Coordinates of C-alpha atoms and ligand atoms in Angstrom, one line a residue:
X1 CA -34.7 -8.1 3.3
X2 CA -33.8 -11.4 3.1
X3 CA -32.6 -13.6 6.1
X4 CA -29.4 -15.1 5.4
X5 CA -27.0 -17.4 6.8
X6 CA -26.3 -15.8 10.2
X7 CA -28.4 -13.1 9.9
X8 CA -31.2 -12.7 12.8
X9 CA -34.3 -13.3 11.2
X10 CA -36.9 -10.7 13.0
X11 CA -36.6 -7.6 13.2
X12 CA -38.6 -4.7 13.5
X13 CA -40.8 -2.6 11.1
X14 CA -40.2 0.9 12.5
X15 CA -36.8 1.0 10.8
X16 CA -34.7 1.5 14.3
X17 CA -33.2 -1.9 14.6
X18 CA -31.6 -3.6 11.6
X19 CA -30.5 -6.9 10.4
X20 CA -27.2 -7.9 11.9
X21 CA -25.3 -10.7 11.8
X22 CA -24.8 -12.8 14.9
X23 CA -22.1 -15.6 16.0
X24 CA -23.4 -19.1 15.0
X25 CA -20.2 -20.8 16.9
X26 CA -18.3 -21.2 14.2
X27 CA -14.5 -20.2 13.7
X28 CA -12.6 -18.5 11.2
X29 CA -11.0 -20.7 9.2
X30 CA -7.3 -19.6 7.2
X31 CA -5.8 -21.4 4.3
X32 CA -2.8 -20.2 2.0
X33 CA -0.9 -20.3 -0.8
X34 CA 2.2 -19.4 -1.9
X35 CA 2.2 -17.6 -5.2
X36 CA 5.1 -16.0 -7.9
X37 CA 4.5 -12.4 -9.5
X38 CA 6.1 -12.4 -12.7
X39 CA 7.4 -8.7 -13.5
X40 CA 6.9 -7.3 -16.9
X41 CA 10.3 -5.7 -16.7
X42 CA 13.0 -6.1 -15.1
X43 CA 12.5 -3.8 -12.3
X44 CA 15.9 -2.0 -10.7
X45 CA 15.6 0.7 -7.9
X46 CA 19.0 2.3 -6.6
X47 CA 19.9 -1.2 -4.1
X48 CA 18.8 -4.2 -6.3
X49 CA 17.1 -6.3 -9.4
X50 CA 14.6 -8.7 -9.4
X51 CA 12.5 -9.7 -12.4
X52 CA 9.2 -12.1 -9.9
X53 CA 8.0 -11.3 -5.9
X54 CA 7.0 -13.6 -3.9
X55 CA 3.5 -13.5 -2.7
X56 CA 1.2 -15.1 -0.2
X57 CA -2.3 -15.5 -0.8
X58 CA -5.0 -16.1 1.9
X59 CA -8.4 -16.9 2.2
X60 CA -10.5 -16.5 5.6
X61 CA -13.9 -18.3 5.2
X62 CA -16.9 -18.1 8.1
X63 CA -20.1 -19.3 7.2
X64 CA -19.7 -19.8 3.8
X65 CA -18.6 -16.1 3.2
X66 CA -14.4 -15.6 1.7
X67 CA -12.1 -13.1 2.5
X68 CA -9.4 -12.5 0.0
X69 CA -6.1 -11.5 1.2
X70 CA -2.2 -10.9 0.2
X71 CA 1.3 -10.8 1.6
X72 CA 4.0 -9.7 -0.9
X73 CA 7.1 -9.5 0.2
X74 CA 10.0 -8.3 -2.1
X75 CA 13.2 -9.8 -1.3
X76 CA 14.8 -6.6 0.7
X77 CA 12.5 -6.5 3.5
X78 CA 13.3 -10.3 4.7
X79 CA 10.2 -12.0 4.5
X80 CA 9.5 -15.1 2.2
X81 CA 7.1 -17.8 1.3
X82 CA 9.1 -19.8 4.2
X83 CA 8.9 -17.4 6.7
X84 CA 5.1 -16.5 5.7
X85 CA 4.3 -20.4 5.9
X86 CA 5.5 -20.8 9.2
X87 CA 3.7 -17.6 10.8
X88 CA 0.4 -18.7 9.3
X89 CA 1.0 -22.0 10.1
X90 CA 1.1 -21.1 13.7
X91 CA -1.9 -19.1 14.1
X92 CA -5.2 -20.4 15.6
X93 CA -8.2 -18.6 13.9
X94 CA -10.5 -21.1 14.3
X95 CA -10.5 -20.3 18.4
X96 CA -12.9 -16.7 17.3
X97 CA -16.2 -17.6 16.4
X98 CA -17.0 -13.5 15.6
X99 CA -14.8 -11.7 12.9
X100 CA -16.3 -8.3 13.6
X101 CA -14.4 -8.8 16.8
X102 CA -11.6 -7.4 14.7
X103 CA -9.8 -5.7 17.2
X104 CA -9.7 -8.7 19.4
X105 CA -8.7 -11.0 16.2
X106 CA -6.0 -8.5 14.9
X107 CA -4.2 -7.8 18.4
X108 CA -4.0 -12.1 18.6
X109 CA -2.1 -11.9 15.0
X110 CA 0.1 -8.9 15.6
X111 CA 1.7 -10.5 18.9
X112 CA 1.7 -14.2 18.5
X113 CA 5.3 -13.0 17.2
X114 CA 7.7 -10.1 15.8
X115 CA 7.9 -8.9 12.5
X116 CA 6.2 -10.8 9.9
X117 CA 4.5 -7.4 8.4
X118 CA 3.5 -8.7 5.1
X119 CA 2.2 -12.3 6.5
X120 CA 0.0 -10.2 9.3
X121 CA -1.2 -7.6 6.5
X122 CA -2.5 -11.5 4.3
X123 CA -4.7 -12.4 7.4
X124 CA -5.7 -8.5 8.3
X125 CA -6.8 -7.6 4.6
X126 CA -8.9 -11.5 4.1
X127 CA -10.6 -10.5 7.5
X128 CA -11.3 -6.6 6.1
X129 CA -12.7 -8.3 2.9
X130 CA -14.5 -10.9 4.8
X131 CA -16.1 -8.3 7.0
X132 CA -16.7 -5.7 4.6
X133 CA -19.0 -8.8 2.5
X134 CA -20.7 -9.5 5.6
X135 CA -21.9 -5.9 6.0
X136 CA -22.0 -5.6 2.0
X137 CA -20.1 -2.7 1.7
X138 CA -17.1 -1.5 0.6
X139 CA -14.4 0.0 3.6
X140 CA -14.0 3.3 1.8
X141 CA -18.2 3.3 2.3
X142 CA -17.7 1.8 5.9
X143 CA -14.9 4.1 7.1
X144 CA -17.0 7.5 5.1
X145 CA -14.9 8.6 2.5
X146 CA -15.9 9.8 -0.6
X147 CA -15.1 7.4 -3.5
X148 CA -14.7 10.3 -5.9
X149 CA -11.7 12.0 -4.0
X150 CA -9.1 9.1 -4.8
X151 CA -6.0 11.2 -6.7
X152 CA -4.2 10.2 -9.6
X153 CA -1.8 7.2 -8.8
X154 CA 1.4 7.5 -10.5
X155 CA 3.3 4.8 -12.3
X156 CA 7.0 3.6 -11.6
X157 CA 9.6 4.4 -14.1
X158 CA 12.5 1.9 -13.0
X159 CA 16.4 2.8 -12.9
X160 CA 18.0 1.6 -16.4
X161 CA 21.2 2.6 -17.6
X162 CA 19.7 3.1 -21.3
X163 CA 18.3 6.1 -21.9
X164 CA 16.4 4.1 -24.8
X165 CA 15.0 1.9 -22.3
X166 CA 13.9 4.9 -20.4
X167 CA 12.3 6.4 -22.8
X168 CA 10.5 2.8 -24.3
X169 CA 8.7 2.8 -20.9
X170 CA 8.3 6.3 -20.4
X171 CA 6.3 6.4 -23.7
X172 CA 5.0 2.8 -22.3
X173 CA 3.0 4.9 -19.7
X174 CA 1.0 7.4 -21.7
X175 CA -1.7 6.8 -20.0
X176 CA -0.5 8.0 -16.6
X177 CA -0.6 11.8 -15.5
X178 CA 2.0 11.6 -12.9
X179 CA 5.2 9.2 -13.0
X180 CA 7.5 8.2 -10.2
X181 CA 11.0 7.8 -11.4
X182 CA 13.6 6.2 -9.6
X183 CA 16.5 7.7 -9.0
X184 CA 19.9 7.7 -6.9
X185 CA 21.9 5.1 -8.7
X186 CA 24.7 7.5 -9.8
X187 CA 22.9 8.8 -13.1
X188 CA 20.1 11.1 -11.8
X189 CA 20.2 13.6 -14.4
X190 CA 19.9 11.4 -17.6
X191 CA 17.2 9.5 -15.9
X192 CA 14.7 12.8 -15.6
X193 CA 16.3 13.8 -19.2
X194 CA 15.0 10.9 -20.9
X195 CA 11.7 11.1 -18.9
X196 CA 11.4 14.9 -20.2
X197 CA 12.1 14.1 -23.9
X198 CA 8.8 12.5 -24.0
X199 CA 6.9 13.9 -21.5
X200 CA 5.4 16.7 -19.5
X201 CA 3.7 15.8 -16.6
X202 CA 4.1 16.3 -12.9
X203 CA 7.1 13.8 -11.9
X204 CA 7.9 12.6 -8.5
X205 CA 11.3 10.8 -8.1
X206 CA 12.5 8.2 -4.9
X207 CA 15.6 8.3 -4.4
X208 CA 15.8 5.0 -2.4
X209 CA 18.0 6.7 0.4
X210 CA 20.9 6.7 -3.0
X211 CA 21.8 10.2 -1.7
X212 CA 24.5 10.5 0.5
X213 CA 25.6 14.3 0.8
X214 CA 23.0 16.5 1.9
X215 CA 24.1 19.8 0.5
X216 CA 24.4 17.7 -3.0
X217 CA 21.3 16.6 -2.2
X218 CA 19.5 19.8 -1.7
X219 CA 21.3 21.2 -4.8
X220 CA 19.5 18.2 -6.5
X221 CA 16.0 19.4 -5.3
X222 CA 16.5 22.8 -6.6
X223 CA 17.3 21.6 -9.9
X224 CA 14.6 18.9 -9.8
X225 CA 11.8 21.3 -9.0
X226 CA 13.1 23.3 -11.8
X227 CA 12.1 20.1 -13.9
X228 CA 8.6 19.9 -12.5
X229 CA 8.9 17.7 -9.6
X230 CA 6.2 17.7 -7.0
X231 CA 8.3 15.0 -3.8
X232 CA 10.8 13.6 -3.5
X233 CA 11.2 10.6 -1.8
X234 CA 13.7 8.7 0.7
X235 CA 16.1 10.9 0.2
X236 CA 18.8 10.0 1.8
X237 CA 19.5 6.8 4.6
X238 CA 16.6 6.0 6.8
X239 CA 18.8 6.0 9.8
X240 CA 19.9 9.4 9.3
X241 CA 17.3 11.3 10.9
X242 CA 19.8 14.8 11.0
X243 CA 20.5 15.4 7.3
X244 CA 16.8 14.2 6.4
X245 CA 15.5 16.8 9.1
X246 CA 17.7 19.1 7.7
X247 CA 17.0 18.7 3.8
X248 CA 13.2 18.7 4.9
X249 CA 13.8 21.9 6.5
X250 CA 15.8 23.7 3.5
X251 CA 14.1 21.4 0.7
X252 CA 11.6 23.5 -2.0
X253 CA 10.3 20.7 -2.4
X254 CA 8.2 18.3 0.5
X255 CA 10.0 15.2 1.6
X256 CA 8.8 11.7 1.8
X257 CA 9.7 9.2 4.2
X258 CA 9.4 5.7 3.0
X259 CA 12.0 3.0 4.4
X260 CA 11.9 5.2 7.7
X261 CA 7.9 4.6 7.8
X262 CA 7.3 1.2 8.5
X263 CA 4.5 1.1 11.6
X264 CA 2.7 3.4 13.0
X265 CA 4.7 4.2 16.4
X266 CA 7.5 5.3 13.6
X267 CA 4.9 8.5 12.9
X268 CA 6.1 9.9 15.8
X269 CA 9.5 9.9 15.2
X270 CA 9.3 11.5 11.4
X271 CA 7.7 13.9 12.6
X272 CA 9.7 17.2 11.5
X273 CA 12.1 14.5 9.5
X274 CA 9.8 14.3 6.6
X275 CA 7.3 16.6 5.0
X276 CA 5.2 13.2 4.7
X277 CA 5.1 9.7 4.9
X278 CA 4.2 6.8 2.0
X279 CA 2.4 3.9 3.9
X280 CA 2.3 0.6 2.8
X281 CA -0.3 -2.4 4.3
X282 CA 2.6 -4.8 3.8
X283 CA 4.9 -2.7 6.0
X284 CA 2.6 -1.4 8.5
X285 CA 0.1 -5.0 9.0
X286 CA -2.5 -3.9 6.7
X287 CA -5.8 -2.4 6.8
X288 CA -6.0 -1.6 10.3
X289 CA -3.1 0.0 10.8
X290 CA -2.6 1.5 7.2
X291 CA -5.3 3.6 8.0
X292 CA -4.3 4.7 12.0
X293 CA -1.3 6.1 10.0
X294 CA -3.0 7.9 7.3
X295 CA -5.4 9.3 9.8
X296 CA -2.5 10.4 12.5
X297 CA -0.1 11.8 9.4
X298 CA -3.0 13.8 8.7
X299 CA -3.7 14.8 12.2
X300 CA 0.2 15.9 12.4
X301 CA -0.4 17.9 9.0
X302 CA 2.0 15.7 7.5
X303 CA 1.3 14.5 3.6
X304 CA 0.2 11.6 2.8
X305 CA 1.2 8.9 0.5
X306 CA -0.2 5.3 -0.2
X307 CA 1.9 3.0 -1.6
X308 CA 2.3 -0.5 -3.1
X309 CA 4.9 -3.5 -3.2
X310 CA 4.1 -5.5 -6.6
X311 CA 1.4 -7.3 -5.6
X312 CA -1.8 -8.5 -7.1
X313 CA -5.2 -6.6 -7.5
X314 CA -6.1 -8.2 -4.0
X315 CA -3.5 -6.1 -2.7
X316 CA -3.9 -3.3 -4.7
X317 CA -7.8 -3.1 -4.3
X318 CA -6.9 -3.2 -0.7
X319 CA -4.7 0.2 -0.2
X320 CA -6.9 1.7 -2.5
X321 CA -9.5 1.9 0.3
X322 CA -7.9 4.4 1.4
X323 CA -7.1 6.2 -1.4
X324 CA -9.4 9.1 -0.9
X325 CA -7.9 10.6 1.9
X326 CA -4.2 10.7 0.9
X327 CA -2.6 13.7 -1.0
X328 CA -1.1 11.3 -3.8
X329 CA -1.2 7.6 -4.2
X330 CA 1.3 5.1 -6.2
X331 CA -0.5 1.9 -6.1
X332 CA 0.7 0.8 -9.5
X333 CA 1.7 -2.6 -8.2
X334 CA -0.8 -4.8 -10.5
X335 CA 0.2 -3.1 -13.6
X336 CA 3.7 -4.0 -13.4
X337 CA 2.9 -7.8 -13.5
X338 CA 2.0 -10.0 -15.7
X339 CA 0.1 -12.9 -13.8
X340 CA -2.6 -11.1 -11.8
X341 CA -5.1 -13.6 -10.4
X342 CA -8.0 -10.8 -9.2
X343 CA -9.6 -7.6 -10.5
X344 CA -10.9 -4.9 -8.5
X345 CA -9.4 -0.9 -8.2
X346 CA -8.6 0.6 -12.1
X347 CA -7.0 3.0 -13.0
X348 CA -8.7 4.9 -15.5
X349 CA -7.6 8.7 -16.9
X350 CA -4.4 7.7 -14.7
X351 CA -6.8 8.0 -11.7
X352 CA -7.4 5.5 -8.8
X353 CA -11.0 4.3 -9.3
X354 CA -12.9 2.4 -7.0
X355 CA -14.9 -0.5 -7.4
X356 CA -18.2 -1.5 -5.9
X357 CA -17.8 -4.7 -4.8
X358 CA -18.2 -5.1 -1.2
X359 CA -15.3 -5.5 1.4
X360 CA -11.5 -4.9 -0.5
X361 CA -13.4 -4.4 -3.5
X362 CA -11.8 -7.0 -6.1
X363 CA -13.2 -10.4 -7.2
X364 CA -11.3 -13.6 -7.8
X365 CA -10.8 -14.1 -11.8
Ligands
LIG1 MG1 9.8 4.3 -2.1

């Protein structure tokens, strides 16, 4: 084997000690850039409209190696490119001279100040893809999962008041074997109508907490799993942990907690709230912590869902790591924009489908 930059140069022939890579003295060094998704559609769940997403995009660089990374933050959850710049801004990666320190590196980000989700998950994802290049190797190789386990991911069917529209993008997504419809903005029943005039496969619906009476609710779910739903998601307000726990406990169908779910000390709480969880790196810090939460909900035999924000294939390629050890993934967030910058996870036979490459797994186009 070659000896690279970094890379002790001896080692020995009997095959028990390996090349490894060993701090030179230099630091990390973060840059960042604000960026705009455009949105294909117009994209409506059951509290608002928005038709581009703010994104941040960040590289981490050590000895000559990049790390790519993302934060995308959608307008609800109160970060922006000002609030991203100014957290960034303040951190001091140069001060670690050894990224596989990650711990150590990660623990710096996530107290330097509250909040800032999305901005924390741009610097942990650049420092998974920067360490997964070092070491060559994917995370889904590094962590041990099988690549061929990812599930089908479905794709997003927005709210729209048109049952034309509906149907356009229903028939839009041929290619998918399981949709996620939106529902809970007051016409729940044409929405899954117009779906099922075009299509037959497995649905799942979030409801964006839209629900507000929990016997209405679970009458819903009864006539949804009639209609070949398989979760059903946010059902009702994230606050309200009694009717959740209570529609969980009545519901046919399993319950998904998703604005309830942000990080991972939340598990404990949903726990017996929620059938499952759907974690998100730009909720929960990213990488490192995405996968605590999968691991834990799956320790709790809770299901598991990974989800997206619109983000880019940096983003994307990122949460798909994990795909192969969660029950059902929607990490559609790259096909519902039209300006994507990277390329890495596909989707192909409406199944999440790992790339190669090493680290996130996506390449800079
Ligand atoms: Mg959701």
């Amino acid at each position: 084997m070659a000896a690279g930059v970094g890379f002790l140069s001896s080692f020995t022939r009997d095959g028990k000690s390996l090349p490894r890579y060993q701090p030179t003295g230099k630091g990390l060094k973060l840059t960042f850039k604000p960026y705009e998704l455009q949105l294909k559609h117009t994209f409506t769940i059951a509290s608002n409209s928005r038709t581009t997403t703010a994104v941040m995009l960040t590289e981490l660089e050590w000895e000559g190696v990049t790390g790519y990374g993302e934060a995308s933050m959608p307008p609800y959850l109160g970060e922006s490119h000002q609030t991203a710049t100014k957290f960034l801004a303040a951190l001091n990666l140069s001060q670690f001279k050894d990224p596989f320190r990650m711990e150590e590196i990660l623990d710096y980000v996530d107290q330097i100040m509250p909040g800032n989700c999305a901005a924390k998950a741009a610097v942990d994802i650049a420092l998974h893809d920067l360490v997964g290049k070092l070491l060559n190797q994917p995370w889904h190789r590094i962590w041990g999962y099988s690549a061929e386990k990812t599930p089908l991911t479905t794709f997003t069917i927005g709210i729209d008041k048109s049952a034309e529209v509906v149907i356009a993008k229903t028939k839009e997504a041929s290619a998918f074997k399981i949709l996620k419809v939106k529902i809970g903005g007051g016409n729940d029943e044409e929405m899954i109508k117009s779906v099922r005039s075009v299509t037959n496969v497995p649905l799942c619906v979030d409801v964006n907490q839209g629900w507000k009476d929990r016997q209405q609710a679970l009458d819903k779910i009864h006539w949804l799993k009639e209609q070949g739903v398989v979760f059903v998601e946010q059902p009702m307000d994230k606050t309200n942990f009694d009717d959740n726990a209570w529609l969980t406990q009545h519901s046919p169908l399993p319950t998904i907690g998703d604005e309830a779910m942000q990080r991972v000390s939340d598990l404990v709480k949903l726990h017996g709230v929620y059938s499952g969880i759907n974690c998100k790196l730009m909720k929960c810090t990213g990488m490192r912590e995405g996968h605590r939460i999968i691991e834990m909900a799956r320790s709790l035999k809770m299901k598991t869902l990974m989800g997206c924000m619109t983000e880019t294939s940096c983003g994307i390629s990122a949460a798909s790591q994990l795909a192969p050890i969660v029950d059902w993934a929607d990490l559609d967030g790259n096909l519902l924009i039209s300006n994507d910058i990277f390329e890495g996870m596909k989707v192909v036979e409406g199944k999440v489908t790992l790339s190669d490459l090493p680290g996130i797994g996506c390449r800079k186009l």
